[in-house]
């Protein structure tokens, strides 16, 4: 095998690893490159060398990179980078990318998701439209750099009508995809701190009135009560439904705050997602980096307390403390 064959083979193996087992790689490749199945097979066997244009099409479609194949050093890691508020990557695109990644992992029979959370994982907010609408308004108003396309968020007080219904609908689809996926969430006592501060900040700045602030706090209480029910059950469950979703292992780390690392395990495949500047996404499937990430997350779980299904006392204390934080804010309002 020539070096060129080795790189092409490794590249296509990297692409193939992102496909669920029920999809035919040769059919996918033929469709993307607009070639016959026989031509696709020749490229997969290394009999025909991929052109640069073909490599670009594959990279763009599957969001993979050649960097890790061209550099033998484990100290050099290639990431796919999606920057919010740059070019076409707006908040709508951000939500769609989250949905796309969940759809990708959902296609695998063996799968697990690990979320090392700094804040409450974004998926949970989408069960509560009023709270989700406020969060989206606050995120766009706070983090958008270019005011022109989002002037209504920059210049106006909060109004639910400012947030397009399409964004809430995507959020609801995100929860629907997340709910069945077996998941581990590593959390701390700080997971709702930012949301409560956002509500207080919005009130102090005149963006919302006291009744709306109280309503949002009530939604936070409802969210926490439902989150506690899921922890007791050890499974995710959509609010208002009795149908059990994917397994939920909830770990409480009382000394370290997470960094919103998201880790996908799909059989023998691994993908790591990191957040950068709040909503920018860095993603890689480089084996050495994913292996180190998995080891780190395992270490965090070993140093945390499992509060789902077991540890009733610790679970009750944790959720009671968070509910008390919400009550304290209500009193201050």
Coordinates of C-alpha atoms in Angstrom, one line a residue:
X1 CA 0.0 0.0 0.0
X2 CA 1.4 3.4 -1.0
X3 CA 1.4 6.4 1.4
X4 CA -1.4 7.9 -0.8
X5 CA -3.5 4.7 -0.5
X6 CA -2.9 4.7 3.3
X7 CA -4.1 8.4 3.6
X8 CA -7.1 7.8 1.4
X9 CA -8.1 4.6 3.1
X10 CA -7.8 6.2 6.6
X11 CA -9.7 9.3 5.4
X12 CA -12.6 7.2 4.1
X13 CA -12.5 5.0 7.3
X14 CA -12.9 8.3 9.3
X15 CA -15.9 9.2 7.1
X16 CA -17.4 5.7 7.4
X17 CA -17.2 5.9 11.2
X18 CA -19.7 8.8 11.2
X19 CA -22.3 6.7 9.5
X20 CA -24.9 4.6 11.3
X21 CA -24.7 0.9 10.5
X22 CA -27.9 0.9 8.5
X23 CA -26.6 3.3 5.8
X24 CA -24.6 2.0 2.8
X25 CA -21.3 3.9 2.6
X26 CA -20.9 3.1 -1.1
X27 CA -24.3 4.5 -1.9
X28 CA -23.7 7.6 0.2
X29 CA -20.3 8.2 -1.5
X30 CA -21.8 7.7 -5.0
X31 CA -24.5 10.2 -4.3
X32 CA -22.2 12.9 -2.8
X33 CA -19.7 12.7 -5.6
X34 CA -22.3 12.1 -8.3
X35 CA -20.6 9.0 -9.5
X36 CA -21.6 5.3 -10.1
X37 CA -21.5 2.7 -7.3
X38 CA -18.7 1.0 -9.2
X39 CA -16.6 4.2 -9.3
X40 CA -17.3 4.7 -5.6
X41 CA -16.1 1.1 -4.9
X42 CA -12.9 1.9 -6.8
X43 CA -12.2 4.9 -4.6
X44 CA -13.0 2.9 -1.4
X45 CA -10.5 0.2 -2.6
X46 CA -7.8 2.8 -3.4
X47 CA -7.9 1.9 -7.2
X48 CA -8.9 5.4 -8.0
X49 CA -7.4 8.4 -6.2
X50 CA -9.8 10.9 -4.8
X51 CA -9.4 14.4 -6.4
X52 CA -9.0 17.4 -4.3
X53 CA -12.5 18.6 -5.3
X54 CA -13.9 15.2 -4.2
X55 CA -12.1 15.4 -0.9
X56 CA -13.5 18.9 -0.3
X57 CA -17.1 17.7 -1.1
X58 CA -16.7 14.8 1.4
X59 CA -15.2 16.9 4.1
X60 CA -18.0 19.5 3.7
X61 CA -20.7 17.0 3.7
X62 CA -19.6 14.9 6.7
X63 CA -17.8 17.7 8.5
X64 CA -14.5 15.8 8.8
X65 CA -10.9 17.0 8.3
X66 CA -7.7 15.7 6.8
X67 CA -5.5 17.4 9.3
X68 CA -5.2 14.5 11.8
X69 CA -4.3 12.2 8.9
X70 CA -1.6 14.4 7.6
X71 CA 0.1 15.0 11.0
X72 CA 1.3 11.9 12.9
X73 CA 1.7 13.9 16.2
X74 CA -0.9 13.1 18.9
X75 CA -0.2 16.7 20.2
X76 CA -1.8 18.2 17.1
X77 CA -5.6 17.8 17.2
X78 CA -7.9 18.8 14.3
X79 CA -11.3 20.3 15.2
X80 CA -14.3 21.3 13.2
X81 CA -15.1 24.8 14.3
X82 CA -18.6 26.4 14.1
X83 CA -18.6 30.0 15.2
X84 CA -21.9 31.6 16.1
X85 CA -22.6 35.0 14.7
X86 CA -20.0 34.6 12.0
X87 CA -21.3 34.6 8.4
X88 CA -24.2 32.1 8.1
X89 CA -23.8 30.5 11.5
X90 CA -26.5 32.2 13.5
X91 CA -28.5 31.0 16.5
X92 CA -30.9 29.1 14.1
X93 CA -27.9 27.3 12.6
X94 CA -26.5 26.6 16.1
X95 CA -29.7 24.9 17.2
X96 CA -29.9 23.0 13.9
X97 CA -26.3 21.8 14.4
X98 CA -27.2 20.5 17.9
X99 CA -30.2 18.7 16.4
X100 CA -28.1 17.2 13.6
X101 CA -25.5 15.8 16.0
X102 CA -28.3 14.2 18.1
X103 CA -29.8 12.7 15.0
X104 CA -26.4 11.4 14.1
X105 CA -25.9 9.5 17.4
X106 CA -29.5 8.4 17.4
X107 CA -28.8 6.3 14.3
X108 CA -26.5 4.0 16.1
X109 CA -27.7 0.9 18.0
X110 CA -25.0 1.2 20.7
X111 CA -24.8 4.8 22.0
X112 CA -24.3 6.9 25.0
X113 CA -23.9 10.6 25.7
X114 CA -21.9 12.1 28.5
X115 CA -22.4 15.8 29.4
X116 CA -20.0 17.4 31.8
X117 CA -22.2 20.4 32.6
X118 CA -21.2 23.9 33.8
X119 CA -24.8 25.1 33.4
X120 CA -28.0 23.0 33.1
X121 CA -27.7 21.1 29.8
X122 CA -29.5 23.2 27.2
X123 CA -31.8 20.3 26.2
X124 CA -33.8 20.5 29.5
X125 CA -35.0 24.1 28.9
X126 CA -36.8 23.2 25.7
X127 CA -39.5 21.4 27.7
X128 CA -40.7 24.7 29.0
X129 CA -41.6 27.1 26.1
X130 CA -41.8 30.3 28.3
X131 CA -38.4 29.6 29.9
X132 CA -36.8 28.6 26.6
X133 CA -38.1 31.7 24.9
X134 CA -36.5 33.9 27.6
X135 CA -33.2 32.0 27.4
X136 CA -33.0 32.3 23.6
X137 CA -33.8 36.1 23.9
X138 CA -31.1 36.6 26.5
X139 CA -28.5 34.5 24.6
X140 CA -29.0 36.4 21.4
X141 CA -29.2 39.8 23.0
X142 CA -26.0 39.1 25.1
X143 CA -23.8 37.2 22.6
X144 CA -24.7 38.7 19.2
X145 CA -21.8 40.9 18.0
X146 CA -23.4 42.3 14.9
X147 CA -26.6 44.3 15.8
X148 CA -28.1 44.8 12.3
X149 CA -29.8 41.4 11.9
X150 CA -30.7 41.3 15.5
X151 CA -31.6 44.9 16.3
X152 CA -34.9 44.0 17.8
X153 CA -33.0 42.0 20.5
X154 CA -30.6 44.9 21.1
X155 CA -33.0 47.8 21.3
X156 CA -36.3 46.4 22.7
X157 CA -37.5 45.0 26.0
X158 CA -38.2 41.3 26.3
X159 CA -41.3 40.2 24.4
X160 CA -41.9 36.5 23.6
X161 CA -43.0 37.6 20.1
X162 CA -39.4 38.7 19.4
X163 CA -38.3 35.0 19.4
X164 CA -39.3 33.2 16.2
X165 CA -41.6 30.3 16.9
X166 CA -39.3 28.3 14.6
X167 CA -36.5 28.4 17.1
X168 CA -38.7 27.0 19.9
X169 CA -39.9 24.3 17.5
X170 CA -36.3 23.3 16.8
X171 CA -35.7 23.3 20.6
X172 CA -38.6 20.9 21.1
X173 CA -37.2 18.6 18.4
X174 CA -33.9 18.7 20.2
X175 CA -35.4 17.5 23.4
X176 CA -37.4 14.8 21.5
X177 CA -34.1 13.5 20.1
X178 CA -32.2 13.8 23.3
X179 CA -34.8 12.1 25.5
X180 CA -34.3 8.5 24.1
X181 CA -30.5 8.6 24.2
X182 CA -28.9 6.9 27.2
X183 CA -27.0 9.7 28.9
X184 CA -24.8 10.6 31.8
X185 CA -24.8 14.1 33.2
X186 CA -22.1 15.3 35.6
X187 CA -23.5 18.4 37.4
X188 CA -22.7 20.7 40.3
X189 CA -24.7 23.0 42.6
X190 CA -24.1 25.8 40.0
X191 CA -26.2 24.5 37.2
X192 CA -29.1 26.9 37.7
X193 CA -27.1 29.9 39.0
X194 CA -26.6 31.6 35.6
X195 CA -30.3 31.3 34.7
X196 CA -31.4 32.9 38.0
X197 CA -28.8 35.6 37.5
X198 CA -30.2 36.3 34.0
X199 CA -33.7 36.6 35.4
X200 CA -32.5 39.1 38.1
X201 CA -30.4 41.0 35.6
X202 CA -33.3 41.3 33.1
X203 CA -35.5 42.7 35.9
X204 CA -32.9 45.1 37.2
X205 CA -32.3 46.4 33.6
X206 CA -36.0 46.9 33.0
X207 CA -36.1 44.2 30.3
X208 CA -38.9 42.3 32.1
X209 CA -41.4 43.2 34.8
X210 CA -41.9 41.5 38.2
X211 CA -44.8 39.3 37.1
X212 CA -42.8 37.9 34.2
X213 CA -39.8 37.4 36.5
X214 CA -42.0 35.4 39.0
X215 CA -43.4 33.3 36.1
X216 CA -39.9 32.4 35.0
X217 CA -38.9 31.5 38.5
X218 CA -42.0 29.3 38.7
X219 CA -40.9 27.6 35.5
X220 CA -37.5 27.0 37.1
X221 CA -39.2 25.3 40.0
X222 CA -41.2 23.1 37.7
X223 CA -38.1 22.2 35.8
X224 CA -36.2 21.2 39.0
X225 CA -39.1 19.1 40.3
X226 CA -39.3 17.3 37.0
X227 CA -35.6 16.9 36.8
X228 CA -35.7 15.3 40.3
X229 CA -38.4 12.9 39.2
X230 CA -36.1 11.8 36.3
X231 CA -33.2 11.3 38.6
X232 CA -35.3 9.2 41.0
X233 CA -36.5 7.1 38.0
X234 CA -33.1 6.8 36.5
X235 CA -34.6 7.6 33.1
X236 CA -35.4 10.7 31.1
X237 CA -39.0 11.6 30.8
X238 CA -40.8 14.3 28.9
X239 CA -42.7 16.7 31.2
X240 CA -46.3 15.7 31.3
X241 CA -45.7 12.3 29.9
X242 CA -45.4 8.9 31.7
X243 CA -43.3 7.3 28.9
X244 CA -39.8 6.5 30.0
X245 CA -36.9 7.7 27.8
X246 CA -33.3 6.8 27.7
X247 CA -31.3 5.9 30.9
X248 CA -30.1 8.9 32.9
X249 CA -27.1 8.6 35.2
X250 CA -26.8 11.8 37.2
X251 CA -23.6 12.5 39.0
X252 CA -23.1 15.3 41.5
X253 CA -19.6 16.8 41.8
X254 CA -19.4 19.1 44.8
X255 CA -16.0 20.5 44.3
X256 CA -15.5 21.0 40.5
X257 CA -17.6 22.9 38.0
X258 CA -17.8 21.4 34.5
X259 CA -16.9 23.0 31.2
X260 CA -19.9 21.9 29.1
X261 CA -17.9 19.1 27.4
X262 CA -20.2 16.7 25.4
X263 CA -19.0 13.3 24.6
X264 CA -20.6 10.8 22.2
X265 CA -19.9 7.0 22.4
X266 CA -21.3 5.0 19.4
X267 CA -20.0 1.4 19.7
X268 CA -16.3 1.8 19.1
X269 CA -16.6 5.3 17.7
X270 CA -16.1 8.5 19.7
X271 CA -16.7 12.2 19.1
X272 CA -15.9 15.1 21.5
X273 CA -17.7 18.5 21.4
X274 CA -16.3 21.5 23.3
X275 CA -17.8 24.9 23.7
X276 CA -15.7 28.0 23.0
X277 CA -16.8 31.5 23.8
X278 CA -20.1 30.2 25.1
X279 CA -21.7 29.0 21.9
X280 CA -19.0 28.3 19.4
X281 CA -18.6 24.6 18.8
X282 CA -15.3 22.6 18.5
X283 CA -15.7 19.0 17.5
X284 CA -13.2 16.2 16.9
X285 CA -13.2 12.4 16.4
X286 CA -9.4 12.2 16.7
X287 CA -8.8 8.9 18.6
X288 CA -6.1 10.0 21.0
X289 CA -8.0 13.2 22.1
X290 CA -11.3 11.3 22.5
X291 CA -9.6 8.6 24.5
X292 CA -8.1 11.2 26.9
X293 CA -11.5 12.9 27.1
X294 CA -13.2 9.7 28.0
X295 CA -10.6 8.9 30.7
X296 CA -11.1 12.4 32.2
X297 CA -14.9 12.0 32.3
X298 CA -14.6 8.6 33.8
X299 CA -12.3 10.1 36.5
X300 CA -14.8 12.9 37.1
X301 CA -17.6 10.3 37.6
X302 CA -15.4 8.3 40.0
X303 CA -14.9 11.5 42.1
X304 CA -18.6 12.3 42.0
X305 CA -21.7 11.0 43.8
X306 CA -24.3 9.1 41.7
X307 CA -27.6 10.7 42.8
X308 CA -29.9 9.0 40.3
X309 CA -31.9 6.0 41.5
X310 CA -29.7 5.7 44.6
X311 CA -28.4 8.1 47.2
X312 CA -31.9 9.4 48.2
X313 CA -30.5 11.7 50.9
X314 CA -27.9 13.4 48.7
X315 CA -30.4 13.7 45.8
X316 CA -33.0 15.3 48.1
X317 CA -30.5 17.7 49.6
X318 CA -29.2 18.8 46.2
X319 CA -32.6 19.5 44.7
X320 CA -34.0 21.1 47.9
X321 CA -31.0 23.5 47.9
X322 CA -31.7 24.5 44.3
X323 CA -35.4 25.0 44.9
X324 CA -34.5 27.1 47.9
X325 CA -32.3 29.3 45.6
X326 CA -35.3 29.9 43.4
X327 CA -37.5 30.7 46.4
X328 CA -34.9 33.2 47.7
X329 CA -34.9 35.0 44.4
X330 CA -38.7 35.1 44.4
X331 CA -38.6 36.8 47.8
X332 CA -36.0 39.3 46.6
X333 CA -38.1 40.2 43.6

